[in-house]
Each structure stands twice: as C-alpha cells, then as structure tokens.
Amino acid sequence: MSIVDEIGFYGTEASSLMDPPGIDGRFGEFGGRFIPESLIPACTELEERFTYFWTDPEFRAELYDMLTTYAGRPTALTECSQLSKELDILLMLKREDLTHTGSHKINNVLGQALLAKRMGKTRLIAETGAGQHGVATATAAAYFGMQCTVYMGEVDVKRQELNVFRMKLLGAQVVPVSSGSKTLKDAINEAFRDWVASCDTTHYCVGSVVGPHPYPWMVREFQSVIGNEAREQCRRHLEGYDPDYVVACVGGGSNAAGTFAGFAATDSNLVGVEAEGGAAIGKGGIGVVHGMRSRLMQDENGQVLEAHSISAGLDYPGIGPEHSYLASIGRVEYFSVNDAEVIEAFGRLSRVEGILPALEPAHALAWVFREVGKKIPKGSAVLVTLSGRGDKDVQQIMDILRDPK
Ligand SMILES: *Cc1c(COP(=O)(O)O)cnc(C)c1O
C-alpha cells in the first residue's frame, strides 16, 4: 500500500496535556493521517461519530454498563504489602489482569464495538500479531452479534496456534496473510485493504493508540478508564495524595496512555517501559508507519524493522504518536528492560504476592525492581498498571526455564 496522502498538519496542537488533539489528529509533530485517499472518508466519518458519541451521556452510560456487568470493572487497586516491605517503597498495582479476557484490551474493543454498532456497522475487522487483540476483537464481536474477520501474518498464525483457535471458538474468521514478511505489518496492510472496500458495513478495530487519526486519541479515551479509576483509588489509599511514580509497559502504548491520562495533570512522575528489542522511543527514529507519524524502529533506508521481545504484546516496532510527543516534551520518561529482567520480575511477583503477571507488565515491574534506590527514591509511592494476567505466558516461561538460552 502506498502512502498517497498526508492530510492536515495545519490545525492547532492540543491545548493542554492529554486533551483531544487538533482536528488533524496532531500531537506536536506526531500523529496525523498518512493513508490512501480512499480511506479518508472512513477516518473522517469515524472521527465525526466518535466525537459525537463520546459526549453523548447515553453512549457513555451503555459503555459504563458493559464495562461493569460484562468486563468486570472497576478493577481493584492492590497494595503489594510484602514487596513494599522488601523494596522499602509503597507498591500498588492497578489490576487490569482481573478483567474479562484478562487484559486491558477489553476496554478498547468494547468501546469501539459499541461505537461501530451505533454507526450502523455489522462487521468488525482487526489485525493481530500475537493474537491477543484478535481474541479481544472476536470477543466484542460475539457479544454484539457482529461478524468478525481477523488478519494475521502466516508466520504468526503458526506461532500462535492457541489464540487462532480461540478466535475461531469465538466465531471469528482468521485470514492468514502470506505477503511480505508474513507478520504484523503485512496483516495491517491487508486490514486497511479490506476496510477500503468494505467501510460501509465494516469498522476497523485498531488495537492500540496507533494508526491514523482518530485512533490514537479514541483508543486513549477508551483506555482512560484505567487512569481515572486508579487516580481515585490512589487518592483514597494515599489519603489525598497522588503516587510519586506511575509506571506502565508500552507496546503500542494503550494501557500506558490510558493510565497516564488519569495522572497527566498531577505531579506524579510518569514512566513508560519498553522492551529492549522494541524500544521505539529509546532506539527509534521518526517515520511513518501504520498511517501515523511517530517514532519507530527502522533501518537506515527507512524500512520498518520487526520488533523482538519475550512478550508478544510488546512486539510492535512503533509507538503511539502521543507517546512520542509526551517524550519530546519530557512529561513522560521512557526506559527499557531486557528479557532476563522480565523473567526475574515475573517470578518475583508470582512468588511474593501470588499474582502471575503477563510478560508485558512484568516489564514495568522489572524497571521498578531495578530502579528502587536509584531513579526511585526509597519511601516513594509507586503505581504500576498490571495490564494483564500471566496465564497466557506460563507455557513460554516453562520452556525458557527448562531450556535457558
Ligand atoms: C497487548 C498488550 C500490551 C501492549 O499493548 P499496549 O497498547 O502497549 O498497552 C500490554 N499488556 C498486555 C497484557 C497486552 O495484552
């Protein structure tokens, strides 16, 4: 797919931090819409409808009801008493692992599916790498009685057999993509191609704060429930204070953006933790991927590189444009951790607190464990978003511990 159009770097920037972007979807120099001309009407319609429904009390009430009665919100805030003692900090977890389907992804897909329904669409499409967003989209489609097609690179279909089967159980059609490198970026191209031909009936459900405007903004808004709940819960727990540190892992950046949205206006230090092999902020340059301008891992010719991480959910070469912006103005700091630190953190939370974290949020924990007494002063109150549960990763951990490389 060629990028034939670049629209709208003409609007104003967001007026204050984590407000809506300008009408062009711009976060500083990042964001925008880098898509074929044929997709512009679909994006414009989506932007217009989301803008309308997001301020509609009835839409909000219906979403709130689903999040409560189906997805299991509000999720708990857990103080890790044992680890707090060991580390000499106050460690709190925002428990997105306790949601239906086991991660924060449900917040986004339910929001988008409800919006699609209100827009009169009858079909959801998605692309997925590790399969987790595919499973979430298939779940939302089943709930709403919508058709669902999930594009997945042929290589990923083989790697993620169990998630492919899950999607099929949920009634979705999984389409293996055999072009290019047969992985996520090829699946993204196929999803865009489908959407061009089908946008009258079909909503493209993007899985993170990435893609052309309005996706980065819209997905952040759907995920802001994490940060809004957490801020309330922290204030209650800390008797009116906000945490000193708010830490979340970053793949595309949706659980982090949703978390930070609740704390952007506070004095809390905000930290995003990337995988060493997918560090779009840490190691990436500025470029265009997935319909947006942002930071991404690319080679010297501007070719997008494949990310590598122990956790499939952080295997995304780019990062949401708002994160690139928040990094550029210094409001959020981004660091990376390596696979060994992640496995160690996974084991430690499991052993000491009885919570198996997903490998993705184990990155955030690993950073905290590493930096206590260094970047994080002892005595600090630290909130970590536990974006998902580790059940999906147990087999992988078992293989690694049996056969350490
Ligand atoms: C998909 C996933 C992520 C990464 O996605 P973000 O958009 O960066 O939040 C993180 N944690 C879990 C548990 C996931 O499933």
Tab-separated table of C-alpha atoms and ligand atoms in Angstrom:
chain	number	residue	atom	x	y	z
A	1	MET	CA	0.000	0.000	0.000
A	2	SER	CA	1.433	3.333	-0.940
A	3	ILE	CA	1.013	6.389	1.183
A	4	VAL	CA	-0.584	8.731	-1.262
A	5	ASP	CA	-1.772	11.398	1.028
A	6	GLU	CA	-0.741	13.297	4.039
A	7	ILE	CA	-3.518	15.380	5.341
A	8	GLY	CA	-3.759	18.051	7.857
A	9	PHE	CA	-0.674	19.233	9.621
A	10	TYR	CA	-2.494	22.522	9.750
A	11	GLY	CA	-4.515	22.514	12.956
A	12	THR	CA	-3.520	23.640	16.371
A	13	GLU	CA	-1.865	21.422	18.910
A	14	ALA	CA	-3.770	20.006	21.825
A	15	SER	CA	-4.361	22.921	24.154
A	16	SER	CA	-3.367	21.134	27.302
A	17	LEU	CA	-1.795	17.819	28.056
A	18	MET	CA	-3.813	14.777	27.021
A	19	ASP	CA	-6.728	16.843	25.769
A	20	PRO	CA	-8.056	15.969	22.334
A	21	PRO	CA	-5.503	16.594	19.576
A	22	GLY	CA	-6.189	19.245	16.941
A	23	ILE	CA	-8.747	18.387	14.253
A	24	ASP	CA	-5.903	16.941	12.250
A	25	GLY	CA	-5.043	14.498	14.995
A	26	ARG	CA	-1.737	16.080	15.729
A	27	PHE	CA	0.314	15.672	18.903
A	28	GLY	CA	3.123	18.136	18.360
A	29	GLU	CA	4.859	16.935	15.207
A	30	PHE	CA	3.423	13.425	15.620
A	31	GLY	CA	0.197	11.721	14.651
A	32	GLY	CA	-1.847	12.817	11.677
A	33	ARG	CA	-3.252	10.667	8.906
A	34	PHE	CA	-0.948	9.021	6.406
A	35	ILE	CA	-3.345	6.892	4.446
A	36	PRO	CA	-4.543	6.311	0.903
A	37	GLU	CA	-7.060	8.866	-0.309
A	38	SER	CA	-9.697	6.149	-0.452
A	39	LEU	CA	-9.600	5.740	3.336
A	40	ILE	CA	-10.006	9.370	4.243
A	41	PRO	CA	-13.835	9.343	4.211
A	42	ALA	CA	-13.856	6.327	6.563
A	43	CYS	CA	-11.486	8.027	9.004
A	44	THR	CA	-13.393	11.291	8.816
A	45	GLU	CA	-16.691	9.544	9.474
A	46	LEU	CA	-15.173	7.711	12.419
A	47	GLU	CA	-13.722	10.896	13.851
A	48	GLU	CA	-17.026	12.693	13.488
A	49	ARG	CA	-19.090	9.882	15.031
A	50	PHE	CA	-16.693	9.267	17.900
A	51	THR	CA	-16.574	12.981	18.691
A	52	TYR	CA	-20.356	12.977	18.807
A	53	PHE	CA	-20.912	9.817	20.834
A	54	TRP	CA	-18.115	10.411	23.313
A	55	THR	CA	-20.055	13.370	24.685
A	56	ASP	CA	-23.389	11.542	24.487
A	57	PRO	CA	-24.499	10.561	28.023
A	58	GLU	CA	-26.492	7.610	26.691
A	59	PHE	CA	-23.460	6.180	24.873
A	60	ARG	CA	-21.340	6.672	27.972
A	61	ALA	CA	-23.946	5.001	30.159
A	62	GLU	CA	-24.201	1.981	27.883
A	63	LEU	CA	-20.419	1.606	27.744
A	64	TYR	CA	-20.163	2.003	31.501
A	65	ASP	CA	-22.806	-0.656	31.966
A	66	MET	CA	-20.913	-3.118	29.728
A	67	LEU	CA	-17.637	-2.397	31.435
A	68	THR	CA	-19.293	-3.073	34.770
A	69	THR	CA	-21.509	-6.070	34.102
A	70	TYR	CA	-19.500	-7.788	31.353
A	71	ALA	CA	-15.881	-6.737	31.691
A	72	GLY	CA	-15.742	-6.663	35.497
A	73	ARG	CA	-14.910	-3.022	36.172
A	74	PRO	CA	-13.891	-1.221	38.252
A	75	THR	CA	-10.747	-3.283	38.690
A	76	ALA	CA	-9.050	-3.430	42.069
A	77	LEU	CA	-6.109	-1.429	43.297
A	78	THR	CA	-3.890	-3.835	45.211
A	79	GLU	CA	-1.195	-2.824	47.634
A	80	CYS	CA	1.690	-5.303	47.491
A	81	SER	CA	2.435	-5.396	51.189
A	82	GLN	CA	5.194	-7.963	51.048
A	83	LEU	CA	7.078	-6.425	48.106
A	84	SER	CA	6.628	-2.967	49.585
A	85	LYS	CA	8.444	-4.168	52.667
A	86	GLU	CA	11.217	-5.826	50.677
A	87	LEU	CA	11.756	-2.774	48.462
A	88	ASP	CA	11.074	-0.074	51.033
A	89	ILE	CA	8.525	1.670	48.814
A	90	LEU	CA	4.728	1.592	48.694
A	91	LEU	CA	3.923	-0.537	45.647
A	92	MET	CA	0.393	-0.518	44.273
A	93	LEU	CA	-0.959	-2.415	41.265
A	94	LYS	CA	-3.861	-1.397	39.042
A	95	ARG	CA	-5.344	-4.802	38.335
A	96	GLU	CA	-6.334	-4.900	34.661
A	97	ASP	CA	-5.471	-8.596	34.848
A	98	LEU	CA	-8.781	-9.095	36.649
A	99	THR	CA	-10.930	-8.054	33.678
A	100	HIS	CA	-12.875	-10.419	31.452
A	101	THR	CA	-10.404	-11.920	28.947
A	102	GLY	CA	-7.556	-10.977	31.264
A	103	SER	CA	-6.188	-7.686	29.983
A	104	HIS	CA	-6.955	-4.025	29.426
A	105	LYS	CA	-7.638	-4.741	25.732
A	106	ILE	CA	-11.297	-5.379	26.536
A	107	ASN	CA	-11.819	-1.673	27.464
A	108	ASN	CA	-10.897	-0.594	23.959
A	109	VAL	CA	-12.679	-3.258	21.934
A	110	LEU	CA	-15.958	-2.846	23.797
A	111	GLY	CA	-15.786	0.916	23.213
A	112	GLN	CA	-15.070	0.520	19.513
A	113	ALA	CA	-17.641	-2.230	19.019
A	114	LEU	CA	-20.349	-0.148	20.677
A	115	LEU	CA	-19.382	2.812	18.513
A	116	ALA	CA	-19.454	0.617	15.403
A	117	LYS	CA	-22.923	-0.589	16.329
A	118	ARG	CA	-24.132	2.990	16.783
A	119	MET	CA	-22.645	3.798	13.374
A	120	GLY	CA	-24.735	1.014	11.856
A	121	LYS	CA	-21.811	-1.295	11.075
A	122	THR	CA	-22.342	-5.020	11.190
A	123	ARG	CA	-18.796	-6.290	10.880
A	124	LEU	CA	-15.514	-5.808	12.739
A	125	ILE	CA	-12.090	-6.371	11.260
A	126	ALA	CA	-8.785	-6.353	13.075
A	127	GLU	CA	-5.171	-7.231	12.585
A	128	THR	CA	-3.194	-9.053	15.190
A	129	GLY	CA	0.376	-10.161	15.743
A	130	ALA	CA	0.401	-12.212	18.908
A	131	GLY	CA	-3.309	-12.841	18.628
A	132	GLN	CA	-4.359	-11.099	21.825
A	133	HIS	CA	-6.042	-8.177	20.109
A	134	GLY	CA	-7.643	-10.614	17.678
A	135	VAL	CA	-9.111	-12.556	20.578
A	136	ALA	CA	-10.360	-9.347	22.210
A	137	THR	CA	-11.995	-8.164	18.973
A	138	ALA	CA	-13.571	-11.579	18.403
A	139	THR	CA	-14.941	-11.402	21.943
A	140	ALA	CA	-16.538	-7.998	21.367
A	141	ALA	CA	-17.945	-9.140	18.024
A	142	ALA	CA	-19.513	-12.205	19.641
A	143	TYR	CA	-21.017	-10.047	22.388
A	144	PHE	CA	-22.609	-7.711	19.849
A	145	GLY	CA	-23.558	-10.401	17.327
A	146	MET	CA	-21.301	-8.902	14.672
A	147	GLN	CA	-19.264	-10.635	12.006
A	148	CYS	CA	-15.528	-10.631	12.610
A	149	THR	CA	-12.507	-11.081	10.359
A	150	VAL	CA	-9.012	-11.061	11.812
A	151	TYR	CA	-5.918	-10.666	9.631
A	152	MET	CA	-2.801	-12.353	10.842
A	153	GLY	CA	0.556	-12.963	9.199
A	154	GLU	CA	1.076	-16.587	8.181
A	155	VAL	CA	4.134	-16.803	10.418
A	156	ASP	CA	2.112	-15.559	13.387
A	157	VAL	CA	-0.749	-17.964	12.640
A	158	LYS	CA	1.728	-20.821	13.086
A	159	ARG	CA	3.358	-19.280	16.167
A	160	GLN	CA	0.064	-18.514	17.921
A	161	GLU	CA	-1.958	-21.637	17.291
A	162	LEU	CA	-3.875	-21.414	20.548
A	163	ASN	CA	-5.048	-17.840	20.005
A	164	VAL	CA	-6.081	-18.682	16.444
A	165	PHE	CA	-8.225	-21.482	17.842
A	166	ARG	CA	-9.654	-19.134	20.493
A	167	MET	CA	-10.714	-16.667	17.808
A	168	LYS	CA	-12.391	-19.452	15.873
A	169	LEU	CA	-14.225	-20.623	19.006
A	170	LEU	CA	-15.496	-17.063	19.348
A	171	GLY	CA	-16.887	-17.228	15.835
A	172	ALA	CA	-14.290	-15.138	14.021
A	173	GLN	CA	-12.755	-15.837	10.648
A	174	VAL	CA	-8.953	-15.774	10.746
A	175	VAL	CA	-7.271	-14.857	7.462
A	176	PRO	CA	-3.577	-15.794	7.170
A	177	VAL	CA	-1.599	-13.160	5.268
A	178	SER	CA	1.146	-14.552	3.074
A	179	SER	CA	2.561	-11.353	1.585
A	180	GLY	CA	5.826	-9.680	2.606
A	181	SER	CA	7.342	-10.884	5.846
A	182	LYS	CA	4.048	-12.661	6.695
A	183	THR	CA	3.840	-10.887	10.058
A	184	LEU	CA	2.053	-7.969	11.712
A	185	LYS	CA	2.893	-5.205	9.255
A	186	ASP	CA	1.556	-7.269	6.358
A	187	ALA	CA	-1.594	-8.023	8.331
A	188	ILE	CA	-2.026	-4.260	8.868
A	189	ASN	CA	-1.852	-3.657	5.108
A	190	GLU	CA	-4.481	-6.346	4.477
A	191	ALA	CA	-6.798	-4.880	7.113
A	192	PHE	CA	-6.535	-1.432	5.505
A	193	ARG	CA	-7.221	-3.001	2.101
A	194	ASP	CA	-10.326	-4.747	3.416
A	195	TRP	CA	-11.539	-1.527	5.044
A	196	VAL	CA	-11.205	0.478	1.824
A	197	ALA	CA	-13.555	-1.971	0.128
A	198	SER	CA	-15.959	-2.523	2.997
A	199	CYS	CA	-16.214	0.583	5.163
A	200	ASP	CA	-19.961	0.939	4.534
A	201	THR	CA	-20.584	-2.106	6.681
A	202	THR	CA	-17.304	-2.584	8.480
A	203	HIS	CA	-15.433	-0.986	11.352
A	204	TYR	CA	-11.669	-1.461	11.588
A	205	CYS	CA	-10.937	-2.103	15.252
A	206	VAL	CA	-7.385	-0.902	15.922
A	207	GLY	CA	-5.798	-2.435	18.997
A	208	SER	CA	-3.650	0.297	20.472
A	209	VAL	CA	-3.073	4.061	20.458
A	210	VAL	CA	-1.670	3.816	16.943
A	211	GLY	CA	-2.876	4.263	13.378
A	212	PRO	CA	-4.311	7.305	11.610
A	213	HIS	CA	-6.366	9.941	13.430
A	214	PRO	CA	-8.766	9.463	15.259
A	215	TYR	CA	-7.462	6.090	16.508
A	216	PRO	CA	-4.652	7.219	18.829
A	217	TRP	CA	-6.960	9.677	20.545
A	218	MET	CA	-10.037	7.439	20.544
A	219	VAL	CA	-8.236	4.397	21.933
A	220	ARG	CA	-6.618	6.524	24.643
A	221	GLU	CA	-10.051	7.814	25.611
A	222	PHE	CA	-11.464	4.271	25.812
A	223	GLN	CA	-8.486	3.244	27.954
A	224	SER	CA	-8.564	6.341	30.170
A	225	VAL	CA	-10.928	4.435	32.440
A	226	ILE	CA	-7.772	2.770	33.816
A	227	GLY	CA	-6.133	6.020	34.869
A	228	ASN	CA	-9.318	7.696	36.033
A	229	GLU	CA	-10.209	4.802	38.295
A	230	ALA	CA	-6.630	4.445	39.504
A	231	ARG	CA	-6.312	8.099	40.410
A	232	GLU	CA	-9.460	7.964	42.548
A	233	GLN	CA	-8.318	4.731	44.170
A	234	CYS	CA	-4.819	6.061	44.857
A	235	ARG	CA	-6.160	9.254	46.370
A	236	ARG	CA	-8.302	7.220	48.709
A	237	HIS	CA	-5.441	4.872	49.527
A	238	LEU	CA	-2.871	7.640	49.971
A	239	GLU	CA	-5.245	9.937	51.846
A	240	GLY	CA	-5.455	12.610	49.211
A	241	TYR	CA	-2.028	12.245	47.619
A	242	ASP	CA	-1.075	11.044	44.181
A	243	PRO	CA	1.634	8.407	43.705
A	244	ASP	CA	5.207	9.625	43.210
A	245	TYR	CA	5.630	7.289	40.233
A	246	VAL	CA	3.118	5.924	37.758
A	247	VAL	CA	4.619	3.163	35.632
A	248	ALA	CA	3.215	1.195	32.699
A	249	CYS	CA	4.597	-1.013	29.937
A	250	VAL	CA	4.490	0.226	26.359
A	251	GLY	CA	3.919	-1.779	23.203
A	252	GLY	CA	1.788	0.461	21.031
A	253	GLY	CA	1.097	2.275	24.253
A	254	SER	CA	-2.609	1.927	25.053
A	255	ASN	CA	-2.529	0.741	28.660
A	256	ALA	CA	0.143	3.351	29.375
A	257	ALA	CA	-1.787	6.152	27.640
A	258	GLY	CA	-4.976	5.182	29.463
A	259	THR	CA	-3.109	5.155	32.753
A	260	PHE	CA	-1.240	8.419	32.158
A	261	ALA	CA	-4.465	10.161	31.111
A	262	GLY	CA	-5.598	9.955	34.739
A	263	PHE	CA	-2.355	11.443	36.056
A	264	ALA	CA	-1.163	13.873	33.371
A	265	ALA	CA	-2.444	16.839	35.380
A	266	THR	CA	-0.814	15.697	38.641
A	267	ASP	CA	2.770	15.965	39.845
A	268	SER	CA	3.325	12.219	39.536
A	269	ASN	CA	6.380	11.117	37.574
A	270	LEU	CA	5.151	9.143	34.580
A	271	VAL	CA	7.259	6.295	33.229
A	272	GLY	CA	6.737	4.087	30.182
A	273	VAL	CA	8.749	0.875	29.973
A	274	GLU	CA	9.584	-0.633	26.604
A	275	ALA	CA	11.081	-3.970	25.683
A	276	GLU	CA	14.744	-3.647	24.779
A	277	GLY	CA	14.057	-5.183	21.349
A	278	GLY	CA	11.087	-2.913	20.660
A	279	ALA	CA	12.252	0.392	22.060
A	280	ALA	CA	10.629	2.827	19.617
A	281	ILE	CA	11.374	5.792	21.878
A	282	GLY	CA	14.709	4.557	23.157
A	283	LYS	CA	16.193	3.449	19.826
A	284	GLY	CA	13.754	4.528	17.128
A	285	GLY	CA	13.772	7.337	14.623
A	286	ILE	CA	10.914	9.432	13.315
A	287	GLY	CA	8.978	7.983	10.432
A	288	VAL	CA	5.622	6.902	9.129
A	289	VAL	CA	4.068	3.557	9.963
A	290	HIS	CA	0.506	2.298	10.267
A	291	GLY	CA	-0.928	5.586	8.980
A	292	MET	CA	0.754	7.838	11.552
A	293	ARG	CA	3.954	9.775	12.058
A	294	SER	CA	5.721	8.645	15.183
A	295	ARG	CA	8.870	7.067	16.470
A	296	LEU	CA	9.607	3.602	15.167
A	297	MET	CA	12.350	1.073	14.744
A	298	GLN	CA	13.625	1.331	11.188
A	299	ASP	CA	16.776	0.578	9.248
A	300	GLU	CA	18.912	3.205	7.513
A	301	ASN	CA	16.624	3.059	4.453
A	302	GLY	CA	13.544	3.798	6.484
A	303	GLN	CA	12.316	0.194	6.281
A	304	VAL	CA	10.305	-0.734	9.362
A	305	LEU	CA	12.139	-3.329	11.427
A	306	GLU	CA	10.480	-6.246	13.152
A	307	ALA	CA	10.488	-5.829	16.900
A	308	HIS	CA	11.666	-8.653	19.137
A	309	SER	CA	10.657	-9.221	22.686
A	310	ILE	CA	9.961	-12.072	25.034
A	311	SER	CA	6.412	-10.750	25.279
A	312	ALA	CA	4.436	-10.926	22.078
A	313	GLY	CA	2.304	-7.950	23.133
A	314	LEU	CA	5.299	-5.618	23.034
A	315	ASP	CA	6.463	-6.817	19.605
A	316	TYR	CA	5.378	-3.649	17.862
A	317	PRO	CA	8.027	-1.634	16.014
A	318	GLY	CA	6.273	1.700	16.515
A	319	ILE	CA	4.653	3.542	19.369
A	320	GLY	CA	1.585	5.734	19.595
A	321	PRO	CA	2.194	9.323	18.426
A	322	GLU	CA	1.083	10.816	21.712
A	323	HIS	CA	3.883	8.921	23.464
A	324	SER	CA	6.407	10.323	21.004
A	325	TYR	CA	5.022	13.732	21.870
A	326	LEU	CA	4.988	13.196	25.642
A	327	ALA	CA	8.595	12.023	25.391
A	328	SER	CA	9.593	15.046	23.312
A	329	ILE	CA	8.262	17.500	25.900
A	330	GLY	CA	9.651	15.467	28.787
A	331	ARG	CA	6.330	14.829	30.543
A	332	VAL	CA	6.821	11.085	30.371
A	333	GLU	CA	10.165	9.279	30.555
A	334	TYR	CA	10.707	6.036	28.679
A	335	PHE	CA	13.142	3.305	29.639
A	336	SER	CA	13.708	-0.255	28.551
A	337	VAL	CA	14.407	-3.538	30.295
A	338	ASN	CA	15.785	-6.795	28.933
A	339	ASP	CA	14.238	-10.266	28.805
A	340	ALA	CA	16.218	-11.603	31.762
A	341	GLU	CA	14.986	-8.778	33.998
A	342	VAL	CA	11.439	-9.506	32.844
A	343	ILE	CA	11.605	-13.219	33.703
A	344	GLU	CA	13.022	-12.339	37.098
A	345	ALA	CA	10.204	-9.842	37.751
A	346	PHE	CA	7.580	-12.356	36.587
A	347	GLY	CA	8.877	-14.872	39.117
A	348	ARG	CA	9.149	-12.384	41.919
A	349	LEU	CA	5.586	-11.066	41.741
A	350	SER	CA	4.281	-14.624	41.432
A	351	ARG	CA	6.239	-15.927	44.411
A	352	VAL	CA	5.911	-12.984	46.744
A	353	GLU	CA	2.406	-11.693	46.037
A	354	GLY	CA	0.622	-14.654	44.466
A	355	ILE	CA	-0.087	-12.793	41.230
A	356	LEU	CA	1.118	-14.125	37.871
A	357	PRO	CA	1.625	-11.048	35.715
A	358	ALA	CA	1.580	-11.104	31.922
A	359	LEU	CA	5.081	-10.733	30.490
A	360	GLU	CA	4.173	-7.253	29.189
A	361	PRO	CA	3.517	-5.602	32.583
A	362	ALA	CA	6.390	-7.655	34.021
A	363	HIS	CA	8.489	-5.108	32.061
A	364	ALA	CA	7.073	-2.283	34.162
A	365	LEU	CA	7.686	-4.238	37.354
A	366	ALA	CA	11.224	-5.097	36.262
A	367	TRP	CA	12.005	-1.412	35.843
A	368	VAL	CA	10.691	-0.653	39.327
A	369	PHE	CA	12.639	-3.526	40.892
A	370	ARG	CA	15.816	-2.341	39.134
A	371	GLU	CA	15.464	1.338	39.944
A	372	VAL	CA	14.424	1.353	43.599
A	373	GLY	CA	17.150	3.216	45.456
A	374	LYS	CA	18.399	4.611	42.116
A	375	LYS	CA	15.890	6.522	39.991
A	376	ILE	CA	13.128	5.748	42.504
A	377	PRO	CA	13.952	7.041	45.981
A	378	LYS	CA	13.129	4.730	48.869
A	379	GLY	CA	9.875	5.629	50.538
A	380	SER	CA	8.180	6.518	47.218
A	381	ALA	CA	4.599	5.569	46.434
A	382	VAL	CA	4.653	3.693	43.126
A	383	LEU	CA	1.695	2.679	40.985
A	384	VAL	CA	2.206	0.026	38.315
A	385	THR	CA	-0.501	-0.868	35.812
A	386	LEU	CA	-0.731	-4.625	35.674
A	387	SER	CA	-2.099	-4.682	32.138
A	388	GLY	CA	-2.813	-8.405	32.003
A	389	ARG	CA	-2.554	-11.785	33.647
A	390	GLY	CA	0.217	-14.267	33.059
A	391	ASP	CA	-1.775	-17.415	32.367
A	392	LYS	CA	-1.198	-16.994	28.622
A	393	ASP	CA	2.573	-16.933	29.212
A	394	VAL	CA	3.002	-19.902	31.523
A	395	GLN	CA	3.934	-22.355	28.761
A	396	GLN	CA	6.539	-19.949	27.414
A	397	ILE	CA	8.042	-19.366	30.863
A	398	MET	CA	8.181	-23.112	31.404
A	399	ASP	CA	10.042	-23.615	28.121
A	400	ILE	CA	12.507	-20.836	28.945
A	401	LEU	CA	13.234	-22.049	32.473
A	402	ARG	CA	13.684	-25.627	31.252
A	403	ASP	CA	15.961	-24.643	28.442
A	404	PRO	CA	17.599	-21.313	29.247
A	405	LYS	CA	19.376	-19.899	26.196
B	1	LIG	C1	-1.376	-6.110	24.125
B	1	LIG	C2	-0.867	-5.978	25.485
B	1	LIG	C3	0.030	-4.954	25.846
B	1	LIG	C4	0.617	-3.978	24.865
B	1	LIG	O1	-0.298	-3.091	24.309
B	1	LIG	P1	-0.349	-1.554	24.728
B	1	LIG	O2	-1.187	-0.958	23.658
B	1	LIG	O3	1.037	-1.025	24.750
B	1	LIG	O4	-0.990	-1.475	26.054
B	1	LIG	C5	0.410	-4.857	27.168
B	1	LIG	N1	-0.026	-5.739	28.100
B	1	LIG	C6	-0.871	-6.726	27.782
B	1	LIG	C7	-1.310	-7.659	28.859
B	1	LIG	C8	-1.323	-6.890	26.471
B	1	LIG	O5	-2.151	-7.882	26.181
